[in-house]
Amino acid sequence: MKAKQPEQPNGVKEIARRAKVSIATVDRVIHNRPGVSAKTRTKIEKIIQELNYQPNIIASRLASRKVLNLAILIPAKSIETEYWEILLAGVLQAEEEIRQMGVRIHRYFYDFNDRSSFPKAAKQLLKNEVDGVLLAPLFIEEATDFCGQLQEKNVPFVFINSDLPGLDSLSYVGPELFRSGYLAAHLMSYCIGLKDKILVVNMTKQKEGIHPLLRKEEGFREYFGEKPSRIVKTDALETSDDTVERKVAAALAADPAIKAIFVTSSRVHNIARYLETAGKNGILLMGYDFLPENVAWLQKGMIDFLICQKPQEQAYRGIMTLYQHLVLGIAVEKEHFMPIDIITRENHMYYKN
Amino acid sequence: MKAKQPEQPNGVKEIARRAKVSIATVDRVIHNRPGVSAKTRTKIEKIIQELNYQPNIIASRLASRKVLNLAILIPAKSIETEYWEILLAGVLQAEEEIRQMGVRIHRYFYDFNDRSSFPKAAKQLLKNEVDGVLLAPLFIEEATDFCGQLQEKNVPFVFINSDLPGLDSLSYVGPELFRSGYLAAHLMSYCIGLKDKILVVNMTKQKEGIHPLLRKEEGFREYFGEKPSRIVKTDALETSDDTVERKVAAALAADPAIKAIFVTSSRVHNIARYLETAGKNGILLMGYDFLPENVAWLQKGMIDFLICQKPQEQAYRGIMTLYQHLVLGIAVEKEHFMPIDIITRENHMYYKN
DNA sequence: GCTTTGTGCGTGTACGTACCCGAAAGTAGT
DNA sequence: ACTACTTTCGGGTACGTACACGCACAAAGC
């Protein structure tokens, strides 16, 4: 079934043989450690070039029992949204894949309704030795501060979910939010009449708004740049169900031309519930994220489109980016934008977050 | 930077110690080899259970220099479509990832315009020892025959691109074609008026039609089940540009109610080119596959939607499925349906095949 | 009684790399 | 020339598993 074949005949041993030195010396050169004369070093480096030496990472891993400690810092899961739990699944997936390679992942959580919880969790994180960090920087100031400390310690960090371009992150893995909003607008424009109006709903408790949501709205508005009057906006600062219902009901009553609703977050299921109980079936509803609750409304036909950006894969790729950088020494992409996926009643069963 | 920690204290050594036997005996039990009394075997198996022993695949791989020979059997790339080349990229990606684990992938190609080329390539493939096969079974009879031979030899095989449910494949990785067509119809119905008609174009040289394309059309028709009169069909048996142009032009002239065109394959760029030269801008155009040529027309706005099913990922996952089954001994999904992705002008730049 | 055959099991080496430890060679100071 | 020290390097072992080899013992055959 399996044929045996010799392979990889040029490892450190072959290099040592050619350079007429011992394996240990070659090892010192490869790992850039002291204790080798410049002359010997140069000679060995030349031979490594010639042989195009690729270290056997299998053997390497077996020999060095080093452990790579990674950490994640994201919002804790909450009753408000399962989003962060899905993301966590991606972390688990990556962990299982690279555990054999000696990677350990430590989890730290903060409360996305409470700014002050971020530095607390960050402080906990910094207590232990860490080689790399994956974080969702929801609070700009706090995250900036934290990343500064990481940089001092020379610990690389990767952003997911939303980017902070100013900081010197190893990479960003996540959506291009502006584009995502623009796409939503384009898709919506296909589906409604030229004189129909659109209601934009922005649900959050933070009175100053949340950056990712605002970015999406900007992109959305950009598409309708020439006719901004087609967009009606209601901010539902409270997120309790009846507040939402009242605001939406008021908006719909005030302008009967509204034929579509765009929700900038995963809370679109709240609107779907309202539309059903209010018996308003003719309204196109679009929102974000492939959460079970949203999918249920998609199936019922109350939600027409969901735009999704693979939170699980974001986390998976984020971890893998750190791994590739730290273990394999591979150069990594500075930005890895997630696809902007359009989910409907027909394709949702094949979608993977 | 990296802390040293002991790990995996219960390997074969620990099992051997507890069972009061040698490592070799434990090894015999683990690999199910003869030379162990039933009593000893049972005892060791019990301990393995207790310890929840997970073999160190790193060390395992290093010790056994076995090579796993996989083979792929797909259409060769052609001037007609780059589709198969993209798929090949997925094979390469998987190969690089698992080469260190001793996997070798051998490539065999046939001509998708020539049935007889399939058994020829298959014969070549069978000449060498193979542990697993990944194939795109475009020709039903020939593929059935080949898979029968594989089954006799006890060689597992995985289908990609399209399925042959009757045969006992290890897995199928690819789209659910019927759904895909249905989704296309739904999406289209959002975008055109109730009285508008749709032209379905089926481009192929095979006079009996090609299974995947027909499946998509079936799904498409299913959506309009109640009003089949809205669908106009033209088969473009020849695939040369002017034949296509003539047929489409004739269809459009014959029925001015046609406001949308659905192409069941990646050849949608041919139609796009025609529509541009003919100056017909008001027609919605939808087709398949994220090929550079199609994307170019998407950017120009001539193609409105592309439906894609990640050929590269299909190949990648197909190979990985074989790997997981053969090397890791993991149970694999019998069917892995690819997402049905909707690509537009706005999200194409973030799409990965 | 002897050899032969087979079963059950342990010893030992190998995979390719990492790294400890100590040897040898070189340098400097007295 | 001696000690004291540094620099440069090689020997050797370990990582956890795979497997060739061979040994001990028992049953079977003469």
Short mmCIF file of C-alpha atoms in Angstrom, two decimals, chain B residues 7-352:
data_model
loop_
_atom_site.label_atom_id
_atom_site.label_comp_id
_atom_site.label_asym_id
_atom_site.label_seq_id
_atom_site.Cartn_x
_atom_site.Cartn_y
_atom_site.Cartn_z
CA GLU B 7 4.42 17.30 27.15
CA GLN B 8 2.69 14.15 26.08
CA PRO B 9 3.82 12.05 29.03
CA ASN B 10 1.71 9.14 27.91
CA GLY B 11 3.07 7.82 24.69
CA VAL B 12 3.78 4.24 23.79
CA LYS B 13 6.42 4.23 26.49
CA GLU B 14 3.94 4.89 29.25
CA ILE B 15 1.57 2.29 27.84
CA ALA B 16 4.40 -0.22 27.75
CA ARG B 17 5.35 0.59 31.32
CA ARG B 18 1.82 0.12 32.60
CA ALA B 19 1.24 -3.07 30.66
CA LYS B 20 4.64 -4.36 31.69
CA VAL B 21 5.59 -5.15 28.13
CA SER B 22 8.00 -3.59 25.67
CA ILE B 23 7.35 -0.72 23.36
CA ALA B 24 7.48 -3.05 20.41
CA THR B 25 4.54 -5.06 21.68
CA VAL B 26 2.52 -1.92 22.18
CA ASP B 27 3.44 -0.92 18.68
CA ARG B 28 2.19 -4.25 17.37
CA VAL B 29 -1.14 -3.72 19.03
CA ILE B 30 -1.46 -0.16 17.80
CA HIS B 31 -0.75 -1.15 14.24
CA ASN B 32 -2.79 -4.24 14.49
CA ARG B 33 0.03 -6.52 13.57
CA PRO B 34 0.34 -10.20 14.47
CA GLY B 35 2.64 -11.57 17.08
CA VAL B 36 0.72 -10.66 20.21
CA SER B 37 -1.32 -13.02 22.33
CA ALA B 38 -4.98 -12.21 22.70
CA LYS B 39 -4.58 -11.63 26.40
CA THR B 40 -1.73 -9.15 26.07
CA ARG B 41 -3.49 -7.43 23.22
CA THR B 42 -6.62 -6.90 25.25
CA LYS B 43 -4.71 -5.58 28.19
CA ILE B 44 -2.82 -3.09 26.07
CA GLU B 45 -5.95 -1.99 24.27
CA LYS B 46 -7.57 -1.29 27.58
CA ILE B 47 -4.69 0.87 28.69
CA ILE B 48 -4.76 2.72 25.40
CA GLN B 49 -8.40 3.51 26.05
CA GLU B 50 -7.71 4.62 29.58
CA LEU B 51 -4.92 6.94 28.63
CA ASN B 52 -6.85 8.18 25.63
CA TYR B 53 -3.64 7.71 23.74
CA GLN B 54 -3.13 10.05 20.80
CA PRO B 55 -0.21 8.98 18.68
CA ASN B 56 2.32 11.68 18.02
CA ILE B 57 1.95 12.01 14.30
CA ILE B 58 5.08 14.09 14.15
CA ALA B 59 7.25 11.36 15.55
CA SER B 60 5.30 8.74 13.67
CA ARG B 61 5.93 10.44 10.40
CA LEU B 62 9.60 10.86 11.15
CA ALA B 63 10.09 7.24 12.03
CA SER B 64 8.27 5.70 9.11
CA ARG B 65 9.60 6.96 5.85
CA LYS B 66 6.59 5.63 4.05
CA VAL B 67 5.31 7.57 1.12
CA LEU B 68 1.64 7.97 0.38
CA ASN B 69 0.98 8.07 -3.33
CA LEU B 70 -2.12 9.97 -4.39
CA ALA B 71 -3.24 10.56 -7.94
CA ILE B 72 -5.58 13.03 -9.59
CA LEU B 73 -7.48 12.48 -12.82
CA ILE B 74 -9.02 15.61 -14.25
CA PRO B 75 -9.39 17.32 -17.61
CA ALA B 76 -6.28 19.01 -18.94
CA LYS B 77 -6.35 22.76 -19.08
CA SER B 78 -7.49 24.08 -22.44
CA ILE B 79 -7.90 27.30 -24.32
CA GLU B 80 -11.63 26.97 -23.87
CA THR B 81 -11.62 27.34 -20.13
CA GLU B 82 -9.11 27.99 -17.39
CA TYR B 83 -11.33 26.28 -14.93
CA TRP B 84 -9.22 23.15 -14.61
CA GLU B 85 -6.07 25.07 -14.11
CA ILE B 86 -7.55 26.79 -11.08
CA LEU B 87 -8.50 23.43 -9.72
CA LEU B 88 -4.94 22.29 -10.19
CA ALA B 89 -3.77 25.18 -8.03
CA GLY B 90 -5.74 23.68 -5.19
CA VAL B 91 -3.94 20.40 -5.66
CA LEU B 92 -0.63 22.19 -5.48
CA GLN B 93 -1.67 24.02 -2.35
CA ALA B 94 -2.57 20.78 -0.62
CA GLU B 95 0.58 19.12 -1.84
CA GLU B 96 2.81 21.78 -0.36
CA GLU B 97 1.04 21.53 2.92
CA ILE B 98 1.38 17.79 3.31
CA ARG B 99 4.55 17.03 1.43
CA GLN B 100 6.43 17.04 4.69
CA MET B 101 4.11 14.29 5.80
CA GLY B 102 5.26 12.10 2.96
CA VAL B 103 2.44 12.62 0.50
CA ARG B 104 3.17 12.61 -3.21
CA ILE B 105 0.60 13.58 -5.79
CA HIS B 106 0.72 12.27 -9.33
CA ARG B 107 -1.22 14.07 -12.05
CA TYR B 108 -3.09 12.46 -14.91
CA PHE B 109 -5.12 14.38 -17.44
CA TYR B 110 -7.75 13.66 -20.03
CA ASP B 111 -9.41 15.73 -22.71
CA PHE B 112 -12.92 16.80 -21.82
CA ASN B 113 -13.79 16.94 -25.49
CA ASP B 114 -12.78 13.32 -26.00
CA ARG B 115 -14.36 10.49 -24.07
CA SER B 116 -11.77 7.95 -25.13
CA SER B 117 -8.98 9.93 -23.48
CA PHE B 118 -10.38 9.10 -20.06
CA PRO B 119 -9.73 5.35 -19.99
CA LYS B 120 -6.33 5.94 -21.53
CA ALA B 121 -5.27 8.26 -18.72
CA ALA B 122 -6.90 5.94 -16.19
CA LYS B 123 -4.86 3.03 -17.51
CA GLN B 124 -1.66 4.99 -17.11
CA LEU B 125 -2.67 5.84 -13.58
CA LEU B 126 -3.32 2.24 -12.64
CA LYS B 127 0.10 1.15 -13.84
CA ASN B 128 1.67 2.59 -10.73
CA GLU B 129 0.96 1.85 -7.13
CA VAL B 130 -1.60 4.34 -5.87
CA ASP B 131 -3.09 4.74 -2.41
CA GLY B 132 -5.92 7.09 -3.28
CA VAL B 133 -7.43 8.91 -6.25
CA LEU B 134 -9.13 12.26 -6.72
CA LEU B 135 -11.12 12.54 -9.93
CA ALA B 136 -13.63 14.66 -11.80
CA PRO B 137 -15.98 12.07 -13.30
CA LEU B 138 -17.22 13.95 -16.32
CA PHE B 139 -17.95 10.82 -18.37
CA ILE B 140 -20.29 8.67 -16.43
CA GLU B 141 -19.69 5.30 -18.06
CA GLU B 142 -15.94 5.54 -18.25
CA ALA B 143 -15.68 6.81 -14.70
CA THR B 144 -17.92 4.05 -13.42
CA ASP B 145 -15.70 1.48 -15.07
CA PHE B 146 -12.55 3.03 -13.64
CA CYS B 147 -13.94 3.29 -10.14
CA GLY B 148 -14.86 -0.36 -10.29
CA GLN B 149 -11.24 -1.21 -10.91
CA LEU B 150 -10.16 0.99 -8.03
CA GLN B 151 -12.61 -0.70 -5.75
CA GLU B 152 -11.22 -4.12 -6.62
CA LYS B 153 -7.80 -2.88 -5.63
CA ASN B 154 -9.27 -1.36 -2.49
CA VAL B 155 -8.10 2.09 -3.47
CA PRO B 156 -10.35 4.86 -2.11
CA PHE B 157 -11.45 7.62 -4.49
CA VAL B 158 -12.97 11.05 -4.07
CA PHE B 159 -15.10 12.88 -6.60
CA ILE B 160 -14.89 16.57 -7.23
CA ASN B 161 -16.80 18.95 -9.45
CA SER B 162 -19.70 16.57 -10.02
CA ASP B 163 -20.95 13.53 -8.21
CA LEU B 164 -21.77 9.96 -9.21
CA PRO B 165 -23.86 8.98 -6.22
CA GLY B 166 -24.24 5.35 -7.22
CA LEU B 167 -20.57 4.46 -6.85
CA ASP B 168 -19.03 3.90 -3.48
CA SER B 169 -16.78 6.92 -3.33
CA LEU B 170 -15.03 7.91 -0.14
CA SER B 171 -16.46 11.38 -0.51
CA TYR B 172 -17.81 13.99 -2.88
CA VAL B 173 -16.50 17.52 -2.72
CA GLY B 174 -18.34 19.98 -4.88
CA PRO B 175 -21.49 21.95 -5.57
CA GLU B 176 -25.07 20.86 -5.24
CA LEU B 177 -25.82 21.79 -8.81
CA PHE B 178 -29.60 21.74 -8.68
CA ARG B 179 -29.64 24.20 -5.79
CA SER B 180 -27.20 26.35 -7.58
CA GLY B 181 -29.53 26.74 -10.54
CA TYR B 182 -32.45 27.36 -8.23
CA LEU B 183 -30.56 30.13 -6.48
CA ALA B 184 -29.71 31.72 -9.79
CA ALA B 185 -33.40 31.80 -10.65
CA HIS B 186 -34.33 33.30 -7.32
CA LEU B 187 -31.71 35.98 -7.58
CA MET B 188 -32.81 36.77 -11.09
CA SER B 189 -36.43 37.03 -10.05
CA TYR B 190 -35.48 39.81 -7.68
CA CYS B 191 -33.96 41.80 -10.47
CA ILE B 192 -36.42 41.65 -13.33
CA GLY B 193 -40.04 42.48 -13.78
CA LEU B 194 -42.84 39.97 -13.47
CA LYS B 195 -43.54 39.92 -17.16
CA ASP B 196 -39.96 39.89 -18.32
CA LYS B 197 -38.61 36.74 -19.91
CA ILE B 198 -35.35 34.92 -19.44
CA LEU B 199 -33.08 33.29 -22.00
CA VAL B 200 -31.24 30.17 -20.89
CA VAL B 201 -28.04 29.38 -22.76
CA ASN B 202 -26.40 25.99 -22.60
CA MET B 203 -23.05 25.94 -24.32
CA THR B 204 -21.41 22.65 -25.17
CA LYS B 205 -20.19 20.55 -28.06
CA GLN B 206 -21.66 17.35 -26.66
CA LYS B 207 -24.99 16.87 -28.40
CA GLU B 208 -26.44 14.86 -25.52
CA GLY B 209 -25.66 17.70 -23.16
CA ILE B 210 -23.39 17.67 -20.14
CA HIS B 211 -24.78 16.47 -16.89
CA PRO B 212 -23.66 19.36 -14.63
CA LEU B 213 -25.08 21.96 -17.00
CA LEU B 214 -28.39 20.18 -17.32
CA ARG B 215 -28.67 19.84 -13.57
CA LYS B 216 -28.25 23.57 -13.13
CA GLU B 217 -30.93 24.22 -15.71
CA GLU B 218 -33.29 21.86 -13.95
CA GLY B 219 -32.81 23.76 -10.73
CA PHE B 220 -33.35 27.03 -12.53
CA ARG B 221 -36.58 25.84 -14.11
CA GLU B 222 -37.78 24.46 -10.82
CA TYR B 223 -37.93 27.96 -9.38
CA PHE B 224 -40.14 29.20 -12.20
CA GLY B 225 -42.14 26.01 -12.03
CA GLU B 226 -45.48 27.76 -12.13
CA LYS B 227 -44.59 30.00 -14.99
CA PRO B 228 -42.31 28.04 -17.32
CA SER B 229 -43.38 30.25 -20.17
CA ARG B 230 -41.07 32.94 -18.87
CA ILE B 231 -38.10 30.83 -19.87
CA VAL B 232 -36.81 30.78 -23.41
CA LYS B 233 -34.06 28.35 -24.24
CA THR B 234 -31.41 28.30 -26.87
CA ASP B 235 -28.84 25.59 -27.10
CA ALA B 236 -25.60 26.71 -28.62
CA LEU B 237 -24.16 23.41 -29.61
CA GLU B 238 -21.26 24.95 -31.37
CA THR B 239 -19.10 27.01 -29.12
CA SER B 240 -17.49 29.24 -31.70
CA ASP B 241 -18.15 32.89 -31.07
CA ASP B 242 -20.22 33.64 -34.14
CA THR B 243 -22.53 30.69 -33.64
CA VAL B 244 -23.24 31.85 -30.15
CA GLU B 245 -23.81 35.38 -31.34
CA ARG B 246 -26.23 34.32 -34.02
CA LYS B 247 -28.29 32.17 -31.73
CA VAL B 248 -28.52 34.75 -29.00
CA ALA B 249 -29.25 37.54 -31.45
CA ALA B 250 -32.02 35.46 -33.01
CA ALA B 251 -33.54 34.68 -29.63
CA LEU B 252 -33.47 38.30 -28.52
CA ALA B 253 -34.97 39.47 -31.78
CA ALA B 254 -37.72 36.86 -31.63
CA ASP B 255 -38.85 37.88 -28.16
CA PRO B 256 -38.29 41.45 -27.03
CA ALA B 257 -39.61 40.57 -23.57
CA ILE B 258 -36.29 38.87 -22.82
CA LYS B 259 -34.63 40.99 -20.16
CA ALA B 260 -32.17 38.52 -18.70
CA ILE B 261 -29.80 35.77 -19.79
CA PHE B 262 -28.74 32.81 -17.71
CA VAL B 263 -25.68 30.90 -18.90
CA THR B 264 -25.24 27.50 -17.28
CA SER B 265 -21.48 27.45 -17.56
CA SER B 266 -18.33 29.49 -17.31
CA ARG B 267 -18.65 30.48 -20.96
CA VAL B 268 -20.77 33.44 -20.00
CA HIS B 269 -18.01 35.79 -21.16
CA ASN B 270 -18.87 34.92 -24.74
CA ILE B 271 -22.34 36.32 -24.25
CA ALA B 272 -20.98 39.35 -22.47
CA ARG B 273 -18.78 40.14 -25.43
CA TYR B 274 -21.72 39.83 -27.79
CA LEU B 275 -23.95 42.04 -25.70
CA GLU B 276 -21.34 44.73 -25.65
CA THR B 277 -20.65 44.75 -29.35
CA ALA B 278 -24.39 44.64 -30.04
CA GLY B 279 -24.85 47.53 -27.66
CA LYS B 280 -27.46 45.74 -25.59
CA ASN B 281 -26.96 47.16 -22.13
CA GLY B 282 -30.32 46.67 -20.53
CA ILE B 283 -30.05 42.92 -20.23
CA LEU B 284 -29.20 41.21 -16.98
CA LEU B 285 -26.49 38.60 -17.45
CA MET B 286 -25.69 35.81 -15.06
CA GLY B 287 -23.33 32.85 -15.37
CA TYR B 288 -20.80 30.69 -13.66
CA ASP B 289 -17.27 30.66 -12.36
CA PHE B 290 -14.72 33.14 -11.14
CA LEU B 291 -12.44 33.12 -14.16
CA PRO B 292 -10.37 36.19 -15.03
CA GLU B 293 -12.25 36.65 -18.29
CA ASN B 294 -15.61 36.60 -16.54
CA VAL B 295 -14.41 38.91 -13.83
CA ALA B 296 -13.29 41.39 -16.44
CA TRP B 297 -16.86 41.54 -17.78
CA LEU B 298 -18.16 41.78 -14.26
CA GLN B 299 -16.02 44.85 -13.76
CA LYS B 300 -17.23 46.38 -16.99
CA GLY B 301 -20.76 45.82 -15.80
CA MET B 302 -21.75 43.53 -18.64
CA ILE B 303 -22.06 40.53 -16.35
CA ASP B 304 -24.22 41.22 -13.30
CA PHE B 305 -23.71 38.09 -11.22
CA LEU B 306 -21.37 35.16 -11.24
CA ILE B 307 -22.12 32.05 -9.28
CA CYS B 308 -19.00 30.31 -8.08
CA GLN B 309 -18.14 27.17 -6.28
CA LYS B 310 -14.50 27.39 -5.45
CA PRO B 311 -12.80 24.92 -7.75
CA GLN B 312 -9.48 25.44 -6.03
CA GLU B 313 -10.93 24.70 -2.65
CA GLN B 314 -12.70 21.67 -4.04
CA ALA B 315 -9.39 20.21 -5.11
CA TYR B 316 -7.69 21.21 -1.88
CA ARG B 317 -10.36 19.65 0.24
CA GLY B 318 -10.54 16.59 -1.95
CA ILE B 319 -6.86 15.90 -1.45
CA MET B 320 -7.09 16.65 2.24
CA THR B 321 -9.99 14.24 2.56
CA LEU B 322 -7.85 11.45 1.16
CA TYR B 323 -5.01 12.47 3.43
CA GLN B 324 -7.16 12.51 6.53
CA HIS B 325 -8.62 9.16 5.68
CA LEU B 326 -5.38 7.42 4.76
CA VAL B 327 -2.85 9.01 7.08
CA LEU B 328 -4.79 10.18 10.07
CA GLY B 329 -7.44 7.49 9.90
CA ILE B 330 -10.11 10.09 10.55
CA ALA B 331 -13.68 9.49 9.47
CA VAL B 332 -14.54 11.83 6.60
CA GLU B 333 -17.74 13.42 5.39
CA LYS B 334 -19.43 11.46 2.64
CA GLU B 335 -20.48 14.68 0.98
CA HIS B 336 -18.93 18.09 1.32
CA PHE B 337 -21.02 20.62 -0.55
CA MET B 338 -19.29 23.80 -1.55
CA PRO B 339 -20.92 27.12 -0.81
CA ILE B 340 -22.90 28.69 -3.61
CA ASP B 341 -21.19 32.04 -3.86
CA ILE B 342 -22.69 35.09 -5.48
CA ILE B 343 -20.13 37.40 -7.00
CA THR B 344 -20.77 40.94 -8.13
CA ARG B 345 -18.84 43.99 -9.11
CA GLU B 346 -18.55 44.96 -5.46
CA ASN B 347 -17.30 41.82 -3.83
CA HIS B 348 -15.24 40.15 -6.52
CA MET B 349 -11.99 41.69 -5.35
CA TYR B 350 -12.16 39.79 -2.11
CA TYR B 351 -13.14 36.49 -3.58
CA LYS B 352 -10.88 33.47 -3.46
#
